[in-house]
């Protein structure tokens, strides 16, 4: 027999549904804007994504570290809307703090050593290949960020399949950004693919963390 649902959880469910729907709508507007080349739509929708997802997480009783990770992601999102060189480094720094929050959230849960070896190989190969084509002043910061991001992606698997997939998609999204910085050939509409994988990553990390820590009752809205 399942445990009764707490009254507060019942009251929060409509709010959670509304916030999740708003996040989905903002994501759709952002992705369609990128495909259509509508820059104003992207600039309006992108800064709304992580606050809406963070608000959804709060409505489901998320731990503070998860909310902090999402909000530092929001900081990176906003900073990367600027084309100024300092904004790129500051945005990368904001995302890096978010990854530290995720790593603290994951704690000491066990993760597959074989998966760790695969991520380590992917990290080494990516850095070695990108290194010659990165601007000299960005090589060390990008390599350090890549190490932190890969650690987060690997450790995300400790919370289960959803969070693990979210970590992998986050790594893919930022790798697409790095190939652009290195002036490598990229797929058509690269910003669309960056944002698609990024928003999916953050959603899966959020859902996976809530499910791992509280069970399906906190993620079923």
mmCIF file of C-alpha atoms in Angstrom:
data_model
loop_
_atom_site.group_PDB
_atom_site.id
_atom_site.type_symbol
_atom_site.label_atom_id
_atom_site.label_comp_id
_atom_site.label_asym_id
_atom_site.label_seq_id
_atom_site.Cartn_x
_atom_site.Cartn_y
_atom_site.Cartn_z
ATOM 1 C CA UNK A 1 0.000 0.000 0.000
ATOM 2 C CA UNK A 2 1.489 3.337 -1.027
ATOM 3 C CA UNK A 3 1.919 6.190 1.394
ATOM 4 C CA UNK A 4 -0.731 8.926 1.274
ATOM 5 C CA UNK A 5 0.144 12.055 -0.631
ATOM 6 C CA UNK A 6 0.914 15.018 1.598
ATOM 7 C CA UNK A 7 -1.573 17.917 1.349
ATOM 8 C CA UNK A 8 1.228 20.340 0.489
ATOM 9 C CA UNK A 9 2.282 18.122 -2.420
ATOM 10 C CA UNK A 10 -1.311 18.058 -3.680
ATOM 11 C CA UNK A 11 -1.489 21.848 -3.533
ATOM 12 C CA UNK A 12 1.866 22.179 -5.276
ATOM 13 C CA UNK A 13 0.954 19.910 -8.182
ATOM 14 C CA UNK A 14 -1.013 22.497 -10.241
ATOM 15 C CA UNK A 15 1.760 25.054 -9.704
ATOM 16 C CA UNK A 16 4.385 22.518 -10.762
ATOM 17 C CA UNK A 17 2.418 21.649 -13.900
ATOM 18 C CA UNK A 18 2.079 25.311 -14.795
ATOM 19 C CA UNK A 19 5.796 25.991 -14.275
ATOM 20 C CA UNK A 20 6.807 22.933 -16.269
ATOM 21 C CA UNK A 21 4.436 23.926 -19.076
ATOM 22 C CA UNK A 22 5.907 27.440 -19.060
ATOM 23 C CA UNK A 23 9.403 25.974 -19.273
ATOM 24 C CA UNK A 24 8.316 23.812 -22.207
ATOM 25 C CA UNK A 25 6.750 26.807 -23.955
ATOM 26 C CA UNK A 26 9.843 28.978 -23.440
ATOM 27 C CA UNK A 27 12.010 26.143 -24.771
ATOM 28 C CA UNK A 28 9.819 25.795 -27.870
ATOM 29 C CA UNK A 29 9.892 29.558 -28.513
ATOM 30 C CA UNK A 30 13.670 29.606 -28.152
ATOM 31 C CA UNK A 31 14.259 26.652 -30.476
ATOM 32 C CA UNK A 32 11.814 27.865 -33.128
ATOM 33 C CA UNK A 33 13.371 31.328 -32.960
ATOM 34 C CA UNK A 34 16.822 29.854 -33.558
ATOM 35 C CA UNK A 35 15.599 27.827 -36.534
ATOM 36 C CA UNK A 36 13.800 30.838 -37.991
ATOM 37 C CA UNK A 37 16.715 33.212 -37.399
ATOM 38 C CA UNK A 38 14.495 35.350 -35.129
ATOM 39 C CA UNK A 39 17.129 36.739 -32.765
ATOM 40 C CA UNK A 40 14.685 38.776 -30.618
ATOM 41 C CA UNK A 41 12.716 35.615 -29.803
ATOM 42 C CA UNK A 42 15.898 33.870 -28.691
ATOM 43 C CA UNK A 43 16.978 36.819 -26.561
ATOM 44 C CA UNK A 44 13.598 36.927 -24.839
ATOM 45 C CA UNK A 45 13.118 33.178 -24.327
ATOM 46 C CA UNK A 46 16.619 32.065 -23.347
ATOM 47 C CA UNK A 47 16.834 34.038 -20.058
ATOM 48 C CA UNK A 48 13.481 32.579 -18.977
ATOM 49 C CA UNK A 49 14.479 28.921 -19.270
ATOM 50 C CA UNK A 50 16.491 28.219 -16.138
ATOM 51 C CA UNK A 51 14.451 30.436 -13.765
ATOM 52 C CA UNK A 52 11.310 28.554 -14.828
ATOM 53 C CA UNK A 53 13.017 25.179 -14.416
ATOM 54 C CA UNK A 54 14.445 26.257 -11.047
ATOM 55 C CA UNK A 55 10.994 27.415 -9.924
ATOM 56 C CA UNK A 56 9.577 24.052 -10.978
ATOM 57 C CA UNK A 57 12.309 22.297 -8.987
ATOM 58 C CA UNK A 58 11.531 24.426 -5.921
ATOM 59 C CA UNK A 59 7.831 23.555 -6.242
ATOM 60 C CA UNK A 60 8.810 19.866 -6.064
ATOM 61 C CA UNK A 61 10.925 20.374 -2.943
ATOM 62 C CA UNK A 62 14.317 20.353 -4.659
ATOM 63 C CA UNK A 63 17.503 20.601 -2.569
ATOM 64 C CA UNK A 64 19.218 23.989 -2.583
ATOM 65 C CA UNK A 65 22.247 22.685 -4.497
ATOM 66 C CA UNK A 66 20.065 21.681 -7.442
ATOM 67 C CA UNK A 67 18.377 25.082 -7.508
ATOM 68 C CA UNK A 68 21.772 26.800 -7.249
ATOM 69 C CA UNK A 69 23.140 24.744 -10.166
ATOM 70 C CA UNK A 70 20.208 25.822 -12.338
ATOM 71 C CA UNK A 71 20.546 29.476 -11.380
ATOM 72 C CA UNK A 72 24.265 29.527 -12.116
ATOM 73 C CA UNK A 73 23.327 28.006 -15.468
ATOM 74 C CA UNK A 74 20.959 30.948 -15.916
ATOM 75 C CA UNK A 75 23.841 33.313 -15.202
ATOM 76 C CA UNK A 76 25.871 31.621 -17.911
ATOM 77 C CA UNK A 77 22.947 31.790 -20.328
ATOM 78 C CA UNK A 78 22.540 35.532 -19.861
ATOM 79 C CA UNK A 79 26.255 36.288 -20.086
ATOM 80 C CA UNK A 80 26.655 34.259 -23.279
ATOM 81 C CA UNK A 81 24.011 36.385 -24.992
ATOM 82 C CA UNK A 82 26.743 39.033 -25.216
ATOM 83 C CA UNK A 83 29.412 38.869 -27.914
ATOM 84 C CA UNK A 84 32.004 40.573 -25.701
ATOM 85 C CA UNK A 85 35.102 38.489 -24.946
ATOM 86 C CA UNK A 86 34.907 38.966 -21.139
ATOM 87 C CA UNK A 87 31.297 37.754 -21.200
ATOM 88 C CA UNK A 88 32.378 34.381 -22.603
ATOM 89 C CA UNK A 89 34.847 33.779 -19.777
ATOM 90 C CA UNK A 90 32.402 35.027 -17.139
ATOM 91 C CA UNK A 91 29.651 32.856 -18.588
ATOM 92 C CA UNK A 92 31.933 29.830 -18.575
ATOM 93 C CA UNK A 93 32.807 30.637 -14.964
ATOM 94 C CA UNK A 94 29.130 30.779 -13.999
ATOM 95 C CA UNK A 95 28.501 27.389 -15.595
ATOM 96 C CA UNK A 96 31.592 26.041 -13.830
ATOM 97 C CA UNK A 97 30.169 27.040 -10.437
ATOM 98 C CA UNK A 98 26.940 25.313 -11.444
ATOM 99 C CA UNK A 99 28.897 22.126 -12.150
ATOM 100 C CA UNK A 100 30.499 22.355 -8.714
ATOM 101 C CA UNK A 101 26.988 22.567 -7.235
ATOM 102 C CA UNK A 102 25.986 19.463 -9.182
ATOM 103 C CA UNK A 103 29.082 17.593 -8.010
ATOM 104 C CA UNK A 104 28.310 18.496 -4.394
ATOM 105 C CA UNK A 105 24.717 17.369 -4.942
ATOM 106 C CA UNK A 106 25.844 13.974 -6.266
ATOM 107 C CA UNK A 107 27.923 13.403 -3.136
ATOM 108 C CA UNK A 108 29.785 10.104 -2.819
ATOM 109 C CA UNK A 109 27.315 7.883 -4.621
ATOM 110 C CA UNK A 110 29.004 5.122 -6.612
ATOM 111 C CA UNK A 111 29.520 5.402 -10.369
ATOM 112 C CA UNK A 112 30.824 2.833 -12.847
ATOM 113 C CA UNK A 113 34.651 2.879 -13.200
ATOM 114 C CA UNK A 114 34.262 1.733 -16.818
ATOM 115 C CA UNK A 115 32.079 4.765 -17.536
ATOM 116 C CA UNK A 116 34.718 6.934 -15.905
ATOM 117 C CA UNK A 117 37.358 5.523 -18.240
ATOM 118 C CA UNK A 118 35.171 6.319 -21.258
ATOM 119 C CA UNK A 119 34.638 9.887 -20.103
ATOM 120 C CA UNK A 120 38.351 10.312 -19.387
ATOM 121 C CA UNK A 121 39.206 9.117 -22.891
ATOM 122 C CA UNK A 122 36.604 11.452 -24.395
ATOM 123 C CA UNK A 123 38.012 14.378 -22.408
ATOM 124 C CA UNK A 124 41.607 13.696 -23.406
ATOM 125 C CA UNK A 125 40.724 13.217 -27.061
ATOM 126 C CA UNK A 126 38.590 16.354 -27.248
ATOM 127 C CA UNK A 127 41.157 18.598 -25.563
ATOM 128 C CA UNK A 128 44.020 17.257 -27.690
ATOM 129 C CA UNK A 129 42.071 17.774 -30.909
ATOM 130 C CA UNK A 130 40.720 21.223 -30.046
ATOM 131 C CA UNK A 131 43.865 22.620 -28.436
ATOM 132 C CA UNK A 132 45.717 23.817 -31.582
ATOM 133 C CA UNK A 133 42.636 25.595 -32.951
ATOM 134 C CA UNK A 134 41.549 27.370 -29.767
ATOM 135 C CA UNK A 135 42.622 30.997 -29.220
ATOM 136 C CA UNK A 136 45.764 30.948 -27.082
ATOM 137 C CA UNK A 137 44.145 32.901 -24.235
ATOM 138 C CA UNK A 138 41.276 30.408 -24.008
ATOM 139 C CA UNK A 139 43.193 27.133 -24.073
ATOM 140 C CA UNK A 140 43.803 26.800 -20.332
ATOM 141 C CA UNK A 141 40.336 28.060 -19.259
ATOM 142 C CA UNK A 142 38.585 25.788 -21.771
ATOM 143 C CA UNK A 143 40.668 22.767 -20.742
ATOM 144 C CA UNK A 144 39.953 23.397 -17.048
ATOM 145 C CA UNK A 145 36.269 23.865 -17.712
ATOM 146 C CA UNK A 146 36.195 20.696 -19.826
ATOM 147 C CA UNK A 147 37.687 18.719 -16.930
ATOM 148 C CA UNK A 148 35.042 20.014 -14.515
ATOM 149 C CA UNK A 149 32.205 19.459 -16.999
ATOM 150 C CA UNK A 150 33.334 15.910 -17.755
ATOM 151 C CA UNK A 151 33.544 15.126 -14.038
ATOM 152 C CA UNK A 152 29.992 16.397 -13.609
ATOM 153 C CA UNK A 153 28.730 14.387 -16.592
ATOM 154 C CA UNK A 154 30.367 11.230 -15.267
ATOM 155 C CA UNK A 155 29.167 11.659 -11.699
ATOM 156 C CA UNK A 156 25.617 12.454 -12.853
ATOM 157 C CA UNK A 157 25.242 8.763 -13.633
ATOM 158 C CA UNK A 158 25.314 8.055 -9.895
ATOM 159 C CA UNK A 159 21.724 9.369 -9.731
ATOM 160 C CA UNK A 160 20.438 7.002 -12.384
ATOM 161 C CA UNK A 161 19.755 6.884 -16.102
ATOM 162 C CA UNK A 162 17.896 10.190 -16.440
ATOM 163 C CA UNK A 163 20.534 12.273 -14.684
ATOM 164 C CA UNK A 164 23.319 10.349 -16.439
ATOM 165 C CA UNK A 165 21.789 11.122 -19.825
ATOM 166 C CA UNK A 166 21.434 14.741 -18.770
ATOM 167 C CA UNK A 167 25.123 14.922 -17.916
ATOM 168 C CA UNK A 168 26.075 13.396 -21.269
ATOM 169 C CA UNK A 169 23.881 15.880 -23.166
ATOM 170 C CA UNK A 170 25.404 18.789 -21.226
ATOM 171 C CA UNK A 171 28.839 17.597 -22.312
ATOM 172 C CA UNK A 172 27.659 17.322 -25.922
ATOM 173 C CA UNK A 173 26.123 20.798 -25.857
ATOM 174 C CA UNK A 174 29.268 22.474 -24.553
ATOM 175 C CA UNK A 175 31.438 20.484 -26.958
ATOM 176 C CA UNK A 176 29.408 21.982 -29.807
ATOM 177 C CA UNK A 177 30.137 25.438 -28.389
ATOM 178 C CA UNK A 178 33.848 24.619 -28.134
ATOM 179 C CA UNK A 179 34.006 23.506 -31.761
ATOM 180 C CA UNK A 180 32.563 26.890 -32.710
ATOM 181 C CA UNK A 181 35.214 28.686 -30.657
ATOM 182 C CA UNK A 182 37.860 26.589 -32.441
ATOM 183 C CA UNK A 183 36.265 27.506 -35.805
ATOM 184 C CA UNK A 184 35.615 23.862 -36.691
ATOM 185 C CA UNK A 185 32.897 22.928 -39.186
ATOM 186 C CA UNK A 186 29.548 22.549 -37.433
ATOM 187 C CA UNK A 187 26.100 21.267 -38.397
ATOM 188 C CA UNK A 188 23.506 23.633 -39.895
ATOM 189 C CA UNK A 189 21.796 25.846 -37.293
ATOM 190 C CA UNK A 190 24.427 25.038 -34.626
ATOM 191 C CA UNK A 191 22.834 27.273 -31.983
ATOM 192 C CA UNK A 192 19.627 25.253 -32.300
ATOM 193 C CA UNK A 193 21.483 22.019 -31.516
ATOM 194 C CA UNK A 194 23.376 23.673 -28.654
ATOM 195 C CA UNK A 195 20.172 24.860 -27.010
ATOM 196 C CA UNK A 196 18.254 21.644 -27.720
ATOM 197 C CA UNK A 197 20.875 19.496 -26.009
ATOM 198 C CA UNK A 198 21.389 22.048 -23.216
ATOM 199 C CA UNK A 199 17.735 22.442 -22.233
ATOM 200 C CA UNK A 200 17.220 18.674 -22.423
ATOM 201 C CA UNK A 201 20.317 18.203 -20.245
ATOM 202 C CA UNK A 202 19.167 20.560 -17.516
ATOM 203 C CA UNK A 203 15.654 19.096 -17.522
ATOM 204 C CA UNK A 204 16.959 15.526 -17.272
ATOM 205 C CA UNK A 205 19.425 16.450 -14.525
ATOM 206 C CA UNK A 206 16.602 18.107 -12.585
ATOM 207 C CA UNK A 207 14.138 15.273 -13.065
ATOM 208 C CA UNK A 208 16.764 12.620 -12.419
ATOM 209 C CA UNK A 209 17.933 14.294 -9.217
ATOM 210 C CA UNK A 210 14.387 14.704 -7.883
ATOM 211 C CA UNK A 211 13.511 11.110 -8.708
ATOM 212 C CA UNK A 212 16.694 9.702 -7.192
ATOM 213 C CA UNK A 213 16.310 11.650 -3.975
ATOM 214 C CA UNK A 214 12.560 11.625 -3.409
ATOM 215 C CA UNK A 215 11.090 8.953 -5.649
ATOM 216 C CA UNK A 216 8.671 9.315 -8.514
ATOM 217 C CA UNK A 217 6.085 11.162 -6.397
ATOM 218 C CA UNK A 218 8.173 14.349 -6.601
ATOM 219 C CA UNK A 219 8.493 14.202 -10.397
ATOM 220 C CA UNK A 220 4.999 13.043 -11.340
ATOM 221 C CA UNK A 221 2.966 16.209 -11.767
#
